[in-house]
C-alpha cells in the first residue's frame, strides 16, 4: 500500500442545462472500506456515482480509481476517440448496482453475469462462467442460475444485480439506493449480501437511506445537499452527532418522517 486511497474524486462539477447539480464534490475512499452517501432527493447522489463510473461527464473534476484517472476538464481537448477510450477504461474499474436492477429480461441470471466479462471485456466464456457460478453462490442464488429475472423475487433480482456488478472484477462497487425499490421484507436479504461483501474487504460506495446499515457497516458517511458535501466523517459521528444543522434536520426527517 502506498497510502493513497483506492478511489479519489476531486472538484466534480456537473450541470444539466442551466442547472448546476454538483458544485465541487471531493471524495476519498481507502481500499477495503465502505463509504455511505446520504442526502435529500435531488441533492446529486446518483450523479456523483454516475460520474465515478463515467456514465456522466462532469465539466470539471478528476476521478481516479487505482492507477486509472480521468481529468474531465481536459477530456474535450483530447479528441473524441481518446476521450471515449479514457472513459471506458475508468468505467471498467467500478461495478454499478442500480436502484432497479436493470437486468436483461430475456436472459437467465447466469447469462446476465456473462455479458460484462465476455462481451465487454472479451474474457474466455468458460472462465467467466465458472466465476459467475461462484458469484451467484456468494449472493445466495446457487441453483437459480437458469432462472429468468421474472422468475425471481425483487430481492433475488437485486442480488443478481450485485453479482453482475462483481463479475467484471471491479476495484470498487457503487450502489445507488439498492434497496429502495424493494418490498420492505426483501430489504434485509440484500443488505445482508452487502454486509458480507464489506466484511470480505470489497471497497464500496453506497447511496442509501438505510441508516442502520450505514451505522453498522460504513467507515465514512458523507452528507450531500445541493451538490456539495456538507459534512463527512466516521459513521458514528455524522449519524449520531452531526455537526451541521442541515445534516441534523435531514436525519431527523429520515428517522421520524411524521
Ligand atoms: N439526465 C438529467 N437531465 C437533467 N437533469 C438531471 C439529470 N439527471 C439528474 N438531473 C437533476 O439533477 C439533480 C440531482 O439528481 P440526482 O443526482 O439524481 O439526485 P439524487 O440521486 O440525490 O436524488 C436533480 O435536480 C435532477 O432532477
Ligand atoms: Mg438518486
Tab-separated table of C-alpha atoms and ligand atoms in Angstrom:
chain	number	residue	atom	x	y	z
A	1	UNK	CA	0.000	0.000	0.000
A	2	UNK	CA	1.245	3.437	-0.867
A	3	UNK	CA	-1.208	5.134	1.477
A	4	UNK	CA	-3.229	6.650	-1.349
A	5	UNK	CA	-6.971	5.971	-1.274
A	6	UNK	CA	-8.121	3.447	-3.878
A	7	UNK	CA	-10.731	5.867	-5.197
A	8	UNK	CA	-10.412	9.609	-5.317
A	9	UNK	CA	-12.649	12.253	-6.792
A	10	UNK	CA	-11.764	15.918	-6.688
A	11	UNK	CA	-13.695	19.003	-7.664
A	12	UNK	CA	-16.534	17.324	-9.545
A	13	UNK	CA	-18.714	19.916	-11.218
A	14	UNK	CA	-21.691	18.804	-13.274
A	15	UNK	CA	-24.567	20.736	-14.825
A	16	UNK	CA	-27.636	19.632	-16.691
A	17	UNK	CA	-28.506	22.557	-18.925
A	18	UNK	CA	-28.520	25.645	-16.749
A	19	UNK	CA	-28.748	23.711	-13.512
A	20	UNK	CA	-25.536	23.079	-11.646
A	21	UNK	CA	-26.108	19.760	-9.904
A	22	UNK	CA	-22.618	19.099	-8.493
A	23	UNK	CA	-20.664	22.090	-7.224
A	24	UNK	CA	-17.262	20.696	-6.445
A	25	UNK	CA	-17.551	17.272	-4.850
A	26	UNK	CA	-14.491	15.625	-3.296
A	27	UNK	CA	-14.360	12.036	-2.156
A	28	UNK	CA	-11.606	9.717	-0.947
A	29	UNK	CA	-12.262	6.024	-0.404
A	30	UNK	CA	-9.484	3.851	1.031
A	31	UNK	CA	-9.249	0.275	-0.236
A	32	UNK	CA	-11.407	-2.183	1.664
A	33	UNK	CA	-13.647	0.466	3.181
A	34	UNK	CA	-17.305	1.419	2.817
A	35	UNK	CA	-18.421	4.988	2.200
A	36	UNK	CA	-22.108	5.783	2.534
A	37	UNK	CA	-23.568	8.788	0.759
A	38	UNK	CA	-26.762	10.230	2.206
A	39	UNK	CA	-28.754	13.299	1.311
A	40	UNK	CA	-32.158	14.553	0.230
A	41	UNK	CA	-33.722	13.638	-3.078
A	42	UNK	CA	-32.202	15.734	-5.847
A	43	UNK	CA	-29.026	16.535	-3.893
A	44	UNK	CA	-26.841	14.876	-6.558
A	45	UNK	CA	-26.104	11.435	-5.075
A	46	UNK	CA	-26.857	9.483	-8.251
A	47	UNK	CA	-24.948	11.998	-10.327
A	48	UNK	CA	-21.864	11.536	-8.124
A	49	UNK	CA	-21.962	7.764	-8.641
A	50	UNK	CA	-22.536	8.164	-12.375
A	51	UNK	CA	-19.513	10.474	-12.613
A	52	UNK	CA	-17.362	7.949	-10.715
A	53	UNK	CA	-18.462	5.315	-13.239
A	54	UNK	CA	-18.013	7.721	-16.186
A	55	UNK	CA	-21.670	7.392	-17.125
A	56	UNK	CA	-21.830	11.173	-16.869
A	57	UNK	CA	-19.129	13.536	-17.995
A	58	UNK	CA	-18.650	16.343	-15.459
A	59	UNK	CA	-17.449	19.707	-16.802
A	60	UNK	CA	-14.614	19.674	-14.315
A	61	UNK	CA	-13.066	17.385	-11.802
A	62	UNK	CA	-10.837	14.406	-11.532
A	63	UNK	CA	-11.665	10.791	-10.818
A	64	UNK	CA	-9.004	8.220	-10.064
A	65	UNK	CA	-9.540	4.556	-9.271
A	66	UNK	CA	-6.329	2.668	-8.661
A	67	UNK	CA	-3.931	3.839	-11.347
A	68	UNK	CA	-6.628	4.846	-13.821
A	69	UNK	CA	-7.536	8.503	-13.705
A	70	UNK	CA	-9.524	10.909	-15.828
A	71	UNK	CA	-9.247	14.678	-15.703
A	72	UNK	CA	-12.654	15.585	-17.060
A	73	UNK	CA	-11.866	19.233	-17.756
A	74	UNK	CA	-9.060	18.124	-20.072
A	75	UNK	CA	-11.098	15.486	-21.937
A	76	UNK	CA	-12.599	17.681	-24.678
A	77	UNK	CA	-9.112	18.734	-25.846
A	78	UNK	CA	-8.049	15.109	-26.240
A	79	UNK	CA	-10.390	14.455	-29.144
A	80	UNK	CA	-13.500	12.361	-29.205
A	81	UNK	CA	-11.951	8.922	-29.522
A	82	UNK	CA	-9.296	9.400	-26.886
A	83	UNK	CA	-11.924	10.806	-24.531
A	84	UNK	CA	-14.220	7.820	-25.030
A	85	UNK	CA	-11.315	5.449	-24.513
A	86	UNK	CA	-10.369	7.140	-21.247
A	87	UNK	CA	-13.964	6.982	-20.013
A	88	UNK	CA	-14.356	3.339	-20.981
A	89	UNK	CA	-11.193	2.483	-19.107
A	90	UNK	CA	-12.353	4.323	-15.995
A	91	UNK	CA	-15.793	2.691	-16.225
A	92	UNK	CA	-14.204	-0.750	-16.133
A	93	UNK	CA	-12.733	-0.029	-12.703
A	94	UNK	CA	-16.091	0.066	-10.930
A	95	UNK	CA	-19.240	-2.030	-10.917
A	96	UNK	CA	-22.582	-0.314	-10.578
A	97	UNK	CA	-25.648	-1.630	-8.762
A	98	UNK	CA	-28.707	0.372	-9.722
A	99	UNK	CA	-31.850	1.185	-7.791
A	100	UNK	CA	-33.916	-1.007	-10.068
A	101	UNK	CA	-31.830	-3.943	-11.149
A	102	UNK	CA	-31.522	-3.264	-14.928
A	103	UNK	CA	-31.140	-6.976	-15.760
A	104	UNK	CA	-31.692	-8.215	-19.305
A	105	UNK	CA	-35.234	-9.597	-19.012
A	106	UNK	CA	-34.867	-12.399	-21.550
A	107	UNK	CA	-31.595	-13.762	-20.231
A	108	UNK	CA	-31.024	-16.070	-17.320
A	109	UNK	CA	-29.304	-14.961	-14.141
A	110	UNK	CA	-26.102	-16.618	-15.329
A	111	UNK	CA	-26.246	-15.052	-18.801
A	112	UNK	CA	-26.769	-11.658	-17.191
A	113	UNK	CA	-23.473	-12.175	-15.385
A	114	UNK	CA	-21.600	-13.143	-18.546
A	115	UNK	CA	-22.404	-10.023	-20.552
A	116	UNK	CA	-19.770	-7.805	-18.899
A	117	UNK	CA	-16.818	-10.201	-18.699
A	118	UNK	CA	-17.395	-11.998	-22.027
A	119	UNK	CA	-18.949	-9.427	-24.367
A	120	UNK	CA	-17.429	-6.236	-22.977
A	121	UNK	CA	-14.122	-7.471	-21.569
A	122	UNK	CA	-13.558	-10.316	-24.017
A	123	UNK	CA	-12.621	-12.867	-21.375
A	124	UNK	CA	-12.938	-16.595	-22.147
A	125	UNK	CA	-16.522	-17.734	-21.699
A	126	UNK	CA	-15.710	-20.851	-19.665
A	127	UNK	CA	-13.592	-18.933	-17.203
A	128	UNK	CA	-16.268	-16.234	-16.849
A	129	UNK	CA	-18.942	-18.893	-16.405
A	130	UNK	CA	-17.059	-20.628	-13.597
A	131	UNK	CA	-16.525	-17.318	-11.860
A	132	UNK	CA	-20.181	-16.316	-12.349
A	133	UNK	CA	-21.361	-19.506	-10.677
A	134	UNK	CA	-19.191	-18.723	-7.657
A	135	UNK	CA	-20.599	-15.189	-7.545
A	136	UNK	CA	-24.195	-16.399	-7.720
A	137	UNK	CA	-23.491	-18.753	-4.844
A	138	UNK	CA	-21.915	-15.894	-2.925
A	139	UNK	CA	-25.128	-13.860	-3.170
A	140	UNK	CA	-27.190	-16.863	-2.095
A	141	UNK	CA	-28.504	-17.881	-5.521
A	142	UNK	CA	-26.890	-21.268	-6.035
A	143	UNK	CA	-29.273	-23.337	-8.158
A	144	UNK	CA	-31.017	-20.278	-9.651
A	145	UNK	CA	-28.518	-19.649	-12.448
A	146	UNK	CA	-31.013	-20.602	-15.180
A	147	UNK	CA	-33.881	-18.507	-13.799
A	148	UNK	CA	-35.084	-15.525	-15.763
A	149	UNK	CA	-35.356	-12.249	-13.845
A	150	UNK	CA	-39.171	-12.531	-13.953
A	151	UNK	CA	-38.920	-15.861	-12.120
A	152	UNK	CA	-37.011	-14.264	-9.255
A	153	UNK	CA	-38.238	-12.068	-6.411
A	154	UNK	CA	-37.208	-8.433	-6.297
A	155	UNK	CA	-34.617	-9.228	-3.657
A	156	UNK	CA	-33.196	-12.082	-5.712
A	157	UNK	CA	-33.083	-9.875	-8.806
A	158	UNK	CA	-31.188	-7.238	-6.901
A	159	UNK	CA	-28.745	-9.895	-5.671
A	160	UNK	CA	-28.190	-10.921	-9.310
A	161	UNK	CA	-27.541	-7.227	-9.941
A	162	UNK	CA	-24.852	-7.240	-7.252
A	163	UNK	CA	-23.263	-10.416	-8.623
A	164	UNK	CA	-23.317	-8.871	-12.087
A	165	UNK	CA	-21.521	-5.769	-10.834
A	166	UNK	CA	-18.858	-8.038	-9.316
A	167	UNK	CA	-18.494	-10.128	-12.480
A	168	UNK	CA	-16.307	-7.546	-14.200
A	169	UNK	CA	-13.814	-7.816	-11.296
A	170	UNK	CA	-14.172	-4.150	-10.372
A	171	UNK	CA	-11.887	-2.444	-7.904
A	172	UNK	CA	-14.850	-0.628	-6.372
A	173	UNK	CA	-18.577	-1.386	-6.280
A	174	UNK	CA	-21.004	1.547	-6.457
A	175	UNK	CA	-24.537	1.058	-5.103
A	176	UNK	CA	-27.329	3.521	-5.917
A	177	UNK	CA	-30.146	3.025	-3.385
A	178	UNK	CA	-30.059	-0.731	-3.954
A	179	UNK	CA	-32.968	-1.470	-1.606
A	180	UNK	CA	-35.259	1.495	-2.130
A	181	UNK	CA	-37.392	-0.173	-4.820
A	182	UNK	CA	-37.880	-3.364	-2.780
A	183	UNK	CA	-40.786	-4.509	-0.671
A	184	UNK	CA	-39.776	-3.989	2.967
A	185	UNK	CA	-39.495	-7.706	3.733
A	186	UNK	CA	-36.905	-8.141	0.961
A	187	UNK	CA	-34.581	-5.346	2.049
A	188	UNK	CA	-32.771	-7.429	4.656
A	189	UNK	CA	-31.515	-10.128	2.288
A	190	UNK	CA	-29.912	-7.537	0.017
A	191	UNK	CA	-28.327	-5.626	2.899
A	192	UNK	CA	-27.010	-8.948	4.236
A	193	UNK	CA	-25.201	-9.607	0.955
A	194	UNK	CA	-23.758	-6.082	1.022
A	195	UNK	CA	-22.619	-6.517	4.608
A	196	UNK	CA	-20.971	-9.801	3.651
A	197	UNK	CA	-19.110	-8.095	0.789
A	198	UNK	CA	-17.978	-5.322	3.119
A	199	UNK	CA	-16.688	-7.845	5.639
A	200	UNK	CA	-14.867	-9.607	2.820
A	201	UNK	CA	-12.967	-6.405	2.060
A	202	UNK	CA	-14.848	-5.133	-1.009
A	203	UNK	CA	-14.390	-1.401	-1.465
A	204	UNK	CA	-17.847	0.136	-1.697
A	205	UNK	CA	-19.575	3.469	-2.187
A	206	UNK	CA	-23.222	3.174	-1.197
A	207	UNK	CA	-26.057	5.642	-1.628
A	208	UNK	CA	-28.739	4.565	0.810
A	209	UNK	CA	-31.333	5.745	3.290
A	210	UNK	CA	-30.776	2.641	5.433
A	211	UNK	CA	-29.309	4.461	8.380
A	212	UNK	CA	-28.815	1.372	10.492
A	213	UNK	CA	-26.809	-0.223	7.688
A	214	UNK	CA	-24.714	2.944	7.494
A	215	UNK	CA	-24.121	2.894	11.248
A	216	UNK	CA	-23.082	-0.730	11.272
A	217	UNK	CA	-21.147	-1.049	8.021
A	218	UNK	CA	-19.877	2.353	6.881
A	219	UNK	CA	-16.379	3.533	7.650
A	220	UNK	CA	-17.290	7.001	6.448
A	221	UNK	CA	-20.582	8.797	5.910
A	222	UNK	CA	-20.955	11.806	3.630
A	223	UNK	CA	-23.981	14.073	3.680
A	224	UNK	CA	-24.660	15.691	0.335
A	225	UNK	CA	-27.003	18.644	-0.069
A	226	UNK	CA	-27.394	20.950	-3.041
A	227	UNK	CA	-24.492	19.362	-4.887
A	228	UNK	CA	-21.883	19.791	-2.153
A	229	UNK	CA	-20.646	17.543	0.624
A	230	UNK	CA	-21.933	19.403	3.650
A	231	UNK	CA	-20.483	17.042	6.228
A	232	UNK	CA	-18.333	13.924	6.287
A	233	UNK	CA	-16.804	11.747	8.937
A	234	UNK	CA	-16.993	8.422	10.743
A	235	UNK	CA	-20.491	6.925	10.685
A	236	UNK	CA	-20.827	7.173	14.451
A	237	UNK	CA	-20.138	10.902	14.388
A	238	UNK	CA	-22.113	12.018	11.330
A	239	UNK	CA	-25.200	9.997	12.201
A	240	UNK	CA	-25.247	10.143	15.977
A	241	UNK	CA	-23.715	13.565	16.462
A	242	UNK	CA	-23.862	15.632	13.269
A	243	UNK	CA	-22.091	18.979	13.388
A	244	UNK	CA	-24.126	20.693	10.699
A	245	UNK	CA	-27.693	21.830	11.207
A	246	UNK	CA	-28.609	20.672	7.656
A	247	UNK	CA	-27.420	17.159	8.433
A	248	UNK	CA	-29.322	17.147	11.696
A	249	UNK	CA	-32.524	18.271	10.007
A	250	UNK	CA	-32.194	15.657	7.254
A	251	UNK	CA	-31.575	12.812	9.694
A	252	UNK	CA	-34.441	13.915	11.914
A	253	UNK	CA	-36.841	13.829	8.963
A	254	UNK	CA	-35.489	10.483	7.816
A	255	UNK	CA	-35.779	8.815	11.201
A	256	UNK	CA	-39.099	10.406	12.110
A	257	UNK	CA	-40.975	11.198	8.885
A	258	UNK	CA	-44.207	12.123	10.703
B	1	LIG	N1	-30.065	13.469	-17.082
B	1	LIG	C1	-30.508	14.538	-16.398
B	1	LIG	N2	-31.004	15.605	-17.051
B	1	LIG	C2	-31.443	16.694	-16.394
B	1	LIG	N3	-31.431	16.811	-15.045
B	1	LIG	C3	-30.969	15.786	-14.345
B	1	LIG	C4	-30.481	14.584	-14.977
B	1	LIG	N4	-30.074	13.733	-14.007
B	1	LIG	C5	-30.291	14.364	-12.844
B	1	LIG	N5	-30.823	15.589	-13.034
B	1	LIG	C6	-31.152	16.551	-11.977
B	1	LIG	O1	-30.013	16.707	-11.150
B	1	LIG	C7	-30.372	16.830	-9.787
B	1	LIG	C8	-29.667	15.764	-8.981
B	1	LIG	O2	-30.132	14.495	-9.386
B	1	LIG	P1	-29.635	13.153	-8.757
B	1	LIG	O3	-28.166	13.062	-8.858
B	1	LIG	O4	-30.426	12.069	-9.406
B	1	LIG	O5	-30.041	13.335	-7.226
B	1	LIG	P2	-30.308	12.234	-6.100
B	1	LIG	O6	-29.769	10.937	-6.577
B	1	LIG	O7	-29.595	12.776	-4.897
B	1	LIG	O8	-31.786	12.221	-5.880
B	1	LIG	C9	-31.881	16.732	-9.743
B	1	LIG	O9	-32.402	18.028	-9.689
B	1	LIG	C10	-32.237	16.061	-11.048
B	1	LIG	O10	-33.505	16.451	-11.488
B	2	LIG	MG1	-30.672	9.113	-6.863
